[in-house]
């Protein structure tokens, strides 16, 4: 990839980023710093994604920027306590969350309890409906084969998910190209507008470009936008900015 190609890919990817800090030692000061990074000299990211306890902090920090506030529920283990998940979702929306990233109870799904997983998503969607977008994390690295990923994505979309998302970033295998492709194919087949979020392990411009190439192939070259495709990442933004600025320098100097 030449500097100008990397710069073009980075410019395309930057507005698709959900700038993320879900580290175990995250702090309120760190949340404010994350928000300060969300609007760059090359444009704004799509959203910041942080723990529910920092939603109100992000809401205050991002007024007027257009950057969405995403948070996680049932995270990271995808548990079975639906009542607790509903309460967590309600609190997050009340605090100002625009997007809810729900970990599907994927262990229940793998154990043959697909109906339980679907019901949890349906109930969280009812809380979100008209108030926040619902992005369902499938934890594709734990699901195994692409066919199982596709089945989970089909279930989540049928239950009302606005996005299907690969991963929490907390397991050994996170976003892979086959996982992204399986989710894109589910969205293409679902018969309504929906999106895909590739999250976990996407750190370089080449990583982002590869996932976007899959989106272009499956959905068409004009499909990916902040409303339909996201990258969940913590370190990617710095790589994108470096590539944009490197490409600008290369263009000015003719190499």
mmCIF file with all atom_site columns, C-alpha atoms in Angstrom, residues 10-183:
data_model
loop_
_atom_site.group_PDB
_atom_site.id
_atom_site.type_symbol
_atom_site.label_atom_id
_atom_site.label_alt_id
_atom_site.label_comp_id
_atom_site.label_asym_id
_atom_site.label_entity_id
_atom_site.label_seq_id
_atom_site.pdbx_PDB_ins_code
_atom_site.Cartn_x
_atom_site.Cartn_y
_atom_site.Cartn_z
_atom_site.occupancy
_atom_site.B_iso_or_equiv
_atom_site.pdbx_formal_charge
_atom_site.auth_seq_id
_atom_site.auth_comp_id
_atom_site.auth_asym_id
_atom_site.auth_atom_id
_atom_site.pdbx_PDB_model_num
ATOM 1   C CA . UNK A 1 10  ? -7.489  6.005   6.486  1.00 0.00 ? 10  UNK A CA 1
ATOM 2   C CA . UNK A 1 11  ? -9.701  8.925   5.474  1.00 0.00 ? 11  UNK A CA 1
ATOM 3   C CA . UNK A 1 12  ? -12.439 6.458   4.657  1.00 0.00 ? 12  UNK A CA 1
ATOM 4   C CA . UNK A 1 13  ? -12.069 4.549   7.928  1.00 0.00 ? 13  UNK A CA 1
ATOM 5   C CA . UNK A 1 14  ? -11.727 7.436   10.383 1.00 0.00 ? 14  UNK A CA 1
ATOM 6   C CA . UNK A 1 15  ? -15.438 8.460   10.459 1.00 0.00 ? 15  UNK A CA 1
ATOM 7   C CA . UNK A 1 16  ? -16.375 4.802   11.002 1.00 0.00 ? 16  UNK A CA 1
ATOM 8   C CA . UNK A 1 17  ? -14.436 4.403   14.261 1.00 0.00 ? 17  UNK A CA 1
ATOM 9   C CA . UNK A 1 18  ? -16.056 3.744   17.623 1.00 0.00 ? 18  UNK A CA 1
ATOM 10  C CA . UNK A 1 19  ? -13.157 5.059   19.729 1.00 0.00 ? 19  UNK A CA 1
ATOM 11  C CA . UNK A 1 20  ? -13.101 2.649   22.634 1.00 0.00 ? 20  UNK A CA 1
ATOM 12  C CA . UNK A 1 21  ? -11.822 2.371   26.185 1.00 0.00 ? 21  UNK A CA 1
ATOM 13  C CA . UNK A 1 22  ? -13.169 -0.684  27.965 1.00 0.00 ? 22  UNK A CA 1
ATOM 14  C CA . UNK A 1 23  ? -10.010 -1.394  29.922 1.00 0.00 ? 23  UNK A CA 1
ATOM 15  C CA . UNK A 1 24  ? -10.388 -2.821  33.391 1.00 0.00 ? 24  UNK A CA 1
ATOM 16  C CA . UNK A 1 25  ? -8.607  0.171   34.919 1.00 0.00 ? 25  UNK A CA 1
ATOM 17  C CA . UNK A 1 26  ? -10.552 2.848   33.002 1.00 0.00 ? 26  UNK A CA 1
ATOM 18  C CA . UNK A 1 27  ? -11.041 6.135   34.856 1.00 0.00 ? 27  UNK A CA 1
ATOM 19  C CA . UNK A 1 28  ? -13.204 9.218   34.543 1.00 0.00 ? 28  UNK A CA 1
ATOM 20  C CA . UNK A 1 29  ? -10.142 11.231  33.557 1.00 0.00 ? 29  UNK A CA 1
ATOM 21  C CA . UNK A 1 30  ? -9.455  8.650   30.882 1.00 0.00 ? 30  UNK A CA 1
ATOM 22  C CA . UNK A 1 31  ? -13.023 8.971   29.623 1.00 0.00 ? 31  UNK A CA 1
ATOM 23  C CA . UNK A 1 32  ? -12.597 12.725  29.283 1.00 0.00 ? 32  UNK A CA 1
ATOM 24  C CA . UNK A 1 33  ? -9.317  12.202  27.435 1.00 0.00 ? 33  UNK A CA 1
ATOM 25  C CA . UNK A 1 34  ? -10.995 9.714   25.094 1.00 0.00 ? 34  UNK A CA 1
ATOM 26  C CA . UNK A 1 35  ? -13.696 12.254  24.291 1.00 0.00 ? 35  UNK A CA 1
ATOM 27  C CA . UNK A 1 36  ? -11.055 14.910  23.625 1.00 0.00 ? 36  UNK A CA 1
ATOM 28  C CA . UNK A 1 37  ? -9.531  12.636  20.973 1.00 0.00 ? 37  UNK A CA 1
ATOM 29  C CA . UNK A 1 38  ? -12.857 11.975  19.238 1.00 0.00 ? 38  UNK A CA 1
ATOM 30  C CA . UNK A 1 39  ? -12.808 15.127  17.117 1.00 0.00 ? 39  UNK A CA 1
ATOM 31  C CA . UNK A 1 40  ? -9.575  15.300  15.142 1.00 0.00 ? 40  UNK A CA 1
ATOM 32  C CA . UNK A 1 41  ? -8.210  17.817  12.675 1.00 0.00 ? 41  UNK A CA 1
ATOM 33  C CA . UNK A 1 42  ? -9.220  15.316  9.986  1.00 0.00 ? 42  UNK A CA 1
ATOM 34  C CA . UNK A 1 43  ? -12.793 14.920  11.186 1.00 0.00 ? 43  UNK A CA 1
ATOM 35  C CA . UNK A 1 44  ? -14.713 13.233  13.966 1.00 0.00 ? 44  UNK A CA 1
ATOM 36  C CA . UNK A 1 45  ? -15.087 9.554   14.757 1.00 0.00 ? 45  UNK A CA 1
ATOM 37  C CA . UNK A 1 46  ? -18.549 7.998   14.730 1.00 0.00 ? 46  UNK A CA 1
ATOM 38  C CA . UNK A 1 47  ? -18.768 7.349   18.471 1.00 0.00 ? 47  UNK A CA 1
ATOM 39  C CA . UNK A 1 48  ? -16.918 6.819   21.690 1.00 0.00 ? 48  UNK A CA 1
ATOM 40  C CA . UNK A 1 49  ? -17.555 3.515   23.441 1.00 0.00 ? 49  UNK A CA 1
ATOM 41  C CA . UNK A 1 50  ? -16.947 3.317   27.179 1.00 0.00 ? 50  UNK A CA 1
ATOM 42  C CA . UNK A 1 51  ? -18.192 1.755   30.383 1.00 0.00 ? 51  UNK A CA 1
ATOM 43  C CA . UNK A 1 52  ? -21.722 2.737   31.511 1.00 0.00 ? 52  UNK A CA 1
ATOM 44  C CA . UNK A 1 53  ? -20.407 4.629   34.541 1.00 0.00 ? 53  UNK A CA 1
ATOM 45  C CA . UNK A 1 54  ? -18.761 7.156   32.206 1.00 0.00 ? 54  UNK A CA 1
ATOM 46  C CA . UNK A 1 55  ? -21.727 7.866   29.926 1.00 0.00 ? 55  UNK A CA 1
ATOM 47  C CA . UNK A 1 56  ? -22.740 11.068  31.710 1.00 0.00 ? 56  UNK A CA 1
ATOM 48  C CA . UNK A 1 57  ? -19.141 12.310  31.599 1.00 0.00 ? 57  UNK A CA 1
ATOM 49  C CA . UNK A 1 58  ? -19.006 11.670  27.855 1.00 0.00 ? 58  UNK A CA 1
ATOM 50  C CA . UNK A 1 59  ? -22.374 13.298  27.323 1.00 0.00 ? 59  UNK A CA 1
ATOM 51  C CA . UNK A 1 60  ? -21.119 16.528  28.889 1.00 0.00 ? 60  UNK A CA 1
ATOM 52  C CA . UNK A 1 61  ? -17.808 16.401  27.035 1.00 0.00 ? 61  UNK A CA 1
ATOM 53  C CA . UNK A 1 62  ? -19.251 15.799  23.568 1.00 0.00 ? 62  UNK A CA 1
ATOM 54  C CA . UNK A 1 63  ? -22.086 18.335  23.440 1.00 0.00 ? 63  UNK A CA 1
ATOM 55  C CA . UNK A 1 64  ? -22.377 19.783  19.947 1.00 0.00 ? 64  UNK A CA 1
ATOM 56  C CA . UNK A 1 65  ? -19.760 17.516  18.343 1.00 0.00 ? 65  UNK A CA 1
ATOM 57  C CA . UNK A 1 66  ? -22.104 15.053  16.653 1.00 0.00 ? 66  UNK A CA 1
ATOM 58  C CA . UNK A 1 67  ? -20.100 12.158  18.135 1.00 0.00 ? 67  UNK A CA 1
ATOM 59  C CA . UNK A 1 68  ? -22.357 9.388   19.438 1.00 0.00 ? 68  UNK A CA 1
ATOM 60  C CA . UNK A 1 69  ? -21.990 7.859   22.887 1.00 0.00 ? 69  UNK A CA 1
ATOM 61  C CA . UNK A 1 70  ? -21.966 4.078   22.952 1.00 0.00 ? 70  UNK A CA 1
ATOM 62  C CA . UNK A 1 71  ? -21.778 1.889   26.010 1.00 0.00 ? 71  UNK A CA 1
ATOM 63  C CA . UNK A 1 72  ? -21.818 -1.807  26.813 1.00 0.00 ? 72  UNK A CA 1
ATOM 64  C CA . UNK A 1 73  ? -24.274 -3.953  28.736 1.00 0.00 ? 73  UNK A CA 1
ATOM 65  C CA . UNK A 1 74  ? -24.079 -7.593  29.784 1.00 0.00 ? 74  UNK A CA 1
ATOM 66  C CA . UNK A 1 75  ? -20.372 -7.092  29.171 1.00 0.00 ? 75  UNK A CA 1
ATOM 67  C CA . UNK A 1 76  ? -18.146 -8.950  28.678 1.00 0.00 ? 76  UNK A CA 1
ATOM 68  C CA . UNK A 1 77  ? -19.486 -12.365 29.601 1.00 0.00 ? 77  UNK A CA 1
ATOM 69  C CA . UNK A 1 78  ? -22.943 -12.320 28.052 1.00 0.00 ? 78  UNK A CA 1
ATOM 70  C CA . UNK A 1 79  ? -24.773 -13.566 31.125 1.00 0.00 ? 79  UNK A CA 1
ATOM 71  C CA . UNK A 1 80  ? -28.301 -14.830 31.661 1.00 0.00 ? 80  UNK A CA 1
ATOM 72  C CA . UNK A 1 81  ? -29.621 -12.221 34.134 1.00 0.00 ? 81  UNK A CA 1
ATOM 73  C CA . UNK A 1 82  ? -31.923 -10.400 31.742 1.00 0.00 ? 82  UNK A CA 1
ATOM 74  C CA . UNK A 1 83  ? -33.539 -8.314  34.460 1.00 0.00 ? 83  UNK A CA 1
ATOM 75  C CA . UNK A 1 84  ? -30.151 -6.865  35.422 1.00 0.00 ? 84  UNK A CA 1
ATOM 76  C CA . UNK A 1 85  ? -29.328 -6.225  31.758 1.00 0.00 ? 85  UNK A CA 1
ATOM 77  C CA . UNK A 1 86  ? -32.588 -4.323  31.270 1.00 0.00 ? 86  UNK A CA 1
ATOM 78  C CA . UNK A 1 87  ? -31.884 -2.160  34.320 1.00 0.00 ? 87  UNK A CA 1
ATOM 79  C CA . UNK A 1 88  ? -28.335 -1.495  33.109 1.00 0.00 ? 88  UNK A CA 1
ATOM 80  C CA . UNK A 1 89  ? -29.668 -0.501  29.687 1.00 0.00 ? 89  UNK A CA 1
ATOM 81  C CA . UNK A 1 90  ? -32.265 1.857   31.140 1.00 0.00 ? 90  UNK A CA 1
ATOM 82  C CA . UNK A 1 91  ? -29.670 3.591   33.321 1.00 0.00 ? 91  UNK A CA 1
ATOM 83  C CA . UNK A 1 92  ? -27.282 4.018   30.398 1.00 0.00 ? 92  UNK A CA 1
ATOM 84  C CA . UNK A 1 93  ? -29.929 5.577   28.166 1.00 0.00 ? 93  UNK A CA 1
ATOM 85  C CA . UNK A 1 94  ? -31.088 7.861   30.971 1.00 0.00 ? 94  UNK A CA 1
ATOM 86  C CA . UNK A 1 95  ? -27.472 9.001   31.413 1.00 0.00 ? 95  UNK A CA 1
ATOM 87  C CA . UNK A 1 96  ? -27.260 9.868   27.706 1.00 0.00 ? 96  UNK A CA 1
ATOM 88  C CA . UNK A 1 97  ? -26.169 6.793   25.747 1.00 0.00 ? 97  UNK A CA 1
ATOM 89  C CA . UNK A 1 98  ? -27.049 6.937   22.052 1.00 0.00 ? 98  UNK A CA 1
ATOM 90  C CA . UNK A 1 99  ? -26.038 3.339   21.354 1.00 0.00 ? 99  UNK A CA 1
ATOM 91  C CA . UNK A 1 100 ? -26.176 0.179   23.443 1.00 0.00 ? 100 UNK A CA 1
ATOM 92  C CA . UNK A 1 101 ? -23.682 -2.607  22.697 1.00 0.00 ? 101 UNK A CA 1
ATOM 93  C CA . UNK A 1 102 ? -25.293 -5.711  24.220 1.00 0.00 ? 102 UNK A CA 1
ATOM 94  C CA . UNK A 1 103 ? -23.353 -8.952  24.593 1.00 0.00 ? 103 UNK A CA 1
ATOM 95  C CA . UNK A 1 104 ? -25.717 -11.676 23.446 1.00 0.00 ? 104 UNK A CA 1
ATOM 96  C CA . UNK A 1 105 ? -25.887 -14.584 25.905 1.00 0.00 ? 105 UNK A CA 1
ATOM 97  C CA . UNK A 1 106 ? -23.783 -16.571 23.476 1.00 0.00 ? 106 UNK A CA 1
ATOM 98  C CA . UNK A 1 107 ? -23.135 -19.479 25.831 1.00 0.00 ? 107 UNK A CA 1
ATOM 99  C CA . UNK A 1 108 ? -26.882 -20.027 26.066 1.00 0.00 ? 108 UNK A CA 1
ATOM 100 C CA . UNK A 1 109 ? -27.068 -19.860 22.272 1.00 0.00 ? 109 UNK A CA 1
ATOM 101 C CA . UNK A 1 110 ? -24.289 -22.451 21.906 1.00 0.00 ? 110 UNK A CA 1
ATOM 102 C CA . UNK A 1 111 ? -25.981 -24.680 24.479 1.00 0.00 ? 111 UNK A CA 1
ATOM 103 C CA . UNK A 1 112 ? -29.116 -24.865 22.339 1.00 0.00 ? 112 UNK A CA 1
ATOM 104 C CA . UNK A 1 113 ? -31.034 -22.113 24.153 1.00 0.00 ? 113 UNK A CA 1
ATOM 105 C CA . UNK A 1 114 ? -31.447 -19.877 21.143 1.00 0.00 ? 114 UNK A CA 1
ATOM 106 C CA . UNK A 1 115 ? -34.891 -18.843 22.335 1.00 0.00 ? 115 UNK A CA 1
ATOM 107 C CA . UNK A 1 116 ? -33.451 -17.446 25.554 1.00 0.00 ? 116 UNK A CA 1
ATOM 108 C CA . UNK A 1 117 ? -30.837 -15.455 23.655 1.00 0.00 ? 117 UNK A CA 1
ATOM 109 C CA . UNK A 1 118 ? -33.463 -14.113 21.279 1.00 0.00 ? 118 UNK A CA 1
ATOM 110 C CA . UNK A 1 119 ? -35.807 -13.141 24.103 1.00 0.00 ? 119 UNK A CA 1
ATOM 111 C CA . UNK A 1 120 ? -33.073 -11.186 25.899 1.00 0.00 ? 120 UNK A CA 1
ATOM 112 C CA . UNK A 1 121 ? -32.314 -9.226  22.721 1.00 0.00 ? 121 UNK A CA 1
ATOM 113 C CA . UNK A 1 122 ? -36.006 -8.550  22.093 1.00 0.00 ? 122 UNK A CA 1
ATOM 114 C CA . UNK A 1 123 ? -36.458 -7.225  25.623 1.00 0.00 ? 123 UNK A CA 1
ATOM 115 C CA . UNK A 1 124 ? -33.392 -4.971  25.442 1.00 0.00 ? 124 UNK A CA 1
ATOM 116 C CA . UNK A 1 125 ? -34.602 -3.702  22.068 1.00 0.00 ? 125 UNK A CA 1
ATOM 117 C CA . UNK A 1 126 ? -37.899 -2.669  23.684 1.00 0.00 ? 126 UNK A CA 1
ATOM 118 C CA . UNK A 1 127 ? -35.983 -0.532  26.175 1.00 0.00 ? 127 UNK A CA 1
ATOM 119 C CA . UNK A 1 128 ? -33.866 0.984   23.389 1.00 0.00 ? 128 UNK A CA 1
ATOM 120 C CA . UNK A 1 129 ? -36.589 1.460   20.798 1.00 0.00 ? 129 UNK A CA 1
ATOM 121 C CA . UNK A 1 130 ? -36.799 5.098   19.705 1.00 0.00 ? 130 UNK A CA 1
ATOM 122 C CA . UNK A 1 131 ? -34.179 6.100   22.285 1.00 0.00 ? 131 UNK A CA 1
ATOM 123 C CA . UNK A 1 132 ? -30.926 4.354   21.374 1.00 0.00 ? 132 UNK A CA 1
ATOM 124 C CA . UNK A 1 133 ? -29.541 2.096   18.665 1.00 0.00 ? 133 UNK A CA 1
ATOM 125 C CA . UNK A 1 134 ? -28.972 -1.535  19.642 1.00 0.00 ? 134 UNK A CA 1
ATOM 126 C CA . UNK A 1 135 ? -25.713 -3.197  18.601 1.00 0.00 ? 135 UNK A CA 1
ATOM 127 C CA . UNK A 1 136 ? -25.578 -6.892  19.520 1.00 0.00 ? 136 UNK A CA 1
ATOM 128 C CA . UNK A 1 137 ? -22.152 -8.385  20.238 1.00 0.00 ? 137 UNK A CA 1
ATOM 129 C CA . UNK A 1 138 ? -22.081 -12.016 19.091 1.00 0.00 ? 138 UNK A CA 1
ATOM 130 C CA . UNK A 1 139 ? -18.582 -12.909 20.378 1.00 0.00 ? 139 UNK A CA 1
ATOM 131 C CA . UNK A 1 140 ? -17.777 -14.580 17.071 1.00 0.00 ? 140 UNK A CA 1
ATOM 132 C CA . UNK A 1 141 ? -14.407 -15.897 18.245 1.00 0.00 ? 141 UNK A CA 1
ATOM 133 C CA . UNK A 1 142 ? -16.247 -18.140 20.703 1.00 0.00 ? 142 UNK A CA 1
ATOM 134 C CA . UNK A 1 143 ? -18.898 -19.242 18.203 1.00 0.00 ? 143 UNK A CA 1
ATOM 135 C CA . UNK A 1 144 ? -16.418 -21.099 16.015 1.00 0.00 ? 144 UNK A CA 1
ATOM 136 C CA . UNK A 1 145 ? -17.489 -21.691 12.430 1.00 0.00 ? 145 UNK A CA 1
ATOM 137 C CA . UNK A 1 146 ? -18.825 -18.991 10.084 1.00 0.00 ? 146 UNK A CA 1
ATOM 138 C CA . UNK A 1 147 ? -22.113 -20.896 9.808  1.00 0.00 ? 147 UNK A CA 1
ATOM 139 C CA . UNK A 1 148 ? -22.628 -20.545 13.571 1.00 0.00 ? 148 UNK A CA 1
ATOM 140 C CA . UNK A 1 149 ? -21.715 -16.861 13.394 1.00 0.00 ? 149 UNK A CA 1
ATOM 141 C CA . UNK A 1 150 ? -24.256 -16.419 10.612 1.00 0.00 ? 150 UNK A CA 1
ATOM 142 C CA . UNK A 1 151 ? -26.948 -18.198 12.623 1.00 0.00 ? 151 UNK A CA 1
ATOM 143 C CA . UNK A 1 152 ? -26.286 -15.953 15.628 1.00 0.00 ? 152 UNK A CA 1
ATOM 144 C CA . UNK A 1 153 ? -26.370 -12.842 13.439 1.00 0.00 ? 153 UNK A CA 1
ATOM 145 C CA . UNK A 1 154 ? -29.633 -13.964 11.834 1.00 0.00 ? 154 UNK A CA 1
ATOM 146 C CA . UNK A 1 155 ? -31.137 -14.444 15.299 1.00 0.00 ? 155 UNK A CA 1
ATOM 147 C CA . UNK A 1 156 ? -29.969 -11.036 16.548 1.00 0.00 ? 156 UNK A CA 1
ATOM 148 C CA . UNK A 1 157 ? -31.280 -9.229  13.479 1.00 0.00 ? 157 UNK A CA 1
ATOM 149 C CA . UNK A 1 158 ? -34.626 -11.028 13.688 1.00 0.00 ? 158 UNK A CA 1
ATOM 150 C CA . UNK A 1 159 ? -34.820 -9.908  17.334 1.00 0.00 ? 159 UNK A CA 1
ATOM 151 C CA . UNK A 1 160 ? -34.379 -6.260  16.339 1.00 0.00 ? 160 UNK A CA 1
ATOM 152 C CA . UNK A 1 161 ? -30.638 -5.514  16.378 1.00 0.00 ? 161 UNK A CA 1
ATOM 153 C CA . UNK A 1 162 ? -29.671 -2.353  14.513 1.00 0.00 ? 162 UNK A CA 1
ATOM 154 C CA . UNK A 1 163 ? -26.078 -3.607  14.232 1.00 0.00 ? 163 UNK A CA 1
ATOM 155 C CA . UNK A 1 164 ? -24.442 -6.975  14.711 1.00 0.00 ? 164 UNK A CA 1
ATOM 156 C CA . UNK A 1 165 ? -20.931 -6.773  16.185 1.00 0.00 ? 165 UNK A CA 1
ATOM 157 C CA . UNK A 1 166 ? -18.185 -9.353  16.121 1.00 0.00 ? 166 UNK A CA 1
ATOM 158 C CA . UNK A 1 167 ? -16.544 -9.232  19.496 1.00 0.00 ? 167 UNK A CA 1
ATOM 159 C CA . UNK A 1 168 ? -15.952 -7.814  22.943 1.00 0.00 ? 168 UNK A CA 1
ATOM 160 C CA . UNK A 1 169 ? -12.183 -7.671  22.475 1.00 0.00 ? 169 UNK A CA 1
ATOM 161 C CA . UNK A 1 170 ? -11.907 -9.670  25.695 1.00 0.00 ? 170 UNK A CA 1
ATOM 162 C CA . UNK A 1 171 ? -11.404 -13.180 24.264 1.00 0.00 ? 171 UNK A CA 1
ATOM 163 C CA . UNK A 1 172 ? -8.566  -14.856 22.368 1.00 0.00 ? 172 UNK A CA 1
ATOM 164 C CA . UNK A 1 173 ? -10.070 -14.442 18.876 1.00 0.00 ? 173 UNK A CA 1
ATOM 165 C CA . UNK A 1 174 ? -11.901 -11.255 17.989 1.00 0.00 ? 174 UNK A CA 1
ATOM 166 C CA . UNK A 1 175 ? -12.687 -9.605  14.633 1.00 0.00 ? 175 UNK A CA 1
ATOM 167 C CA . UNK A 1 176 ? -11.608 -11.736 11.683 1.00 0.00 ? 176 UNK A CA 1
ATOM 168 C CA . UNK A 1 177 ? -12.382 -11.311 8.001  1.00 0.00 ? 177 UNK A CA 1
ATOM 169 C CA . UNK A 1 178 ? -14.544 -14.483 7.886  1.00 0.00 ? 178 UNK A CA 1
ATOM 170 C CA . UNK A 1 179 ? -16.518 -13.218 10.882 1.00 0.00 ? 179 UNK A CA 1
ATOM 171 C CA . UNK A 1 180 ? -17.090 -9.822  9.301  1.00 0.00 ? 180 UNK A CA 1
ATOM 172 C CA . UNK A 1 181 ? -18.174 -11.519 6.080  1.00 0.00 ? 181 UNK A CA 1
ATOM 173 C CA . UNK A 1 182 ? -20.641 -13.787 7.884  1.00 0.00 ? 182 UNK A CA 1
ATOM 174 C CA . UNK A 1 183 ? -22.229 -10.787 9.611  1.00 0.00 ? 183 UNK A CA 1
#
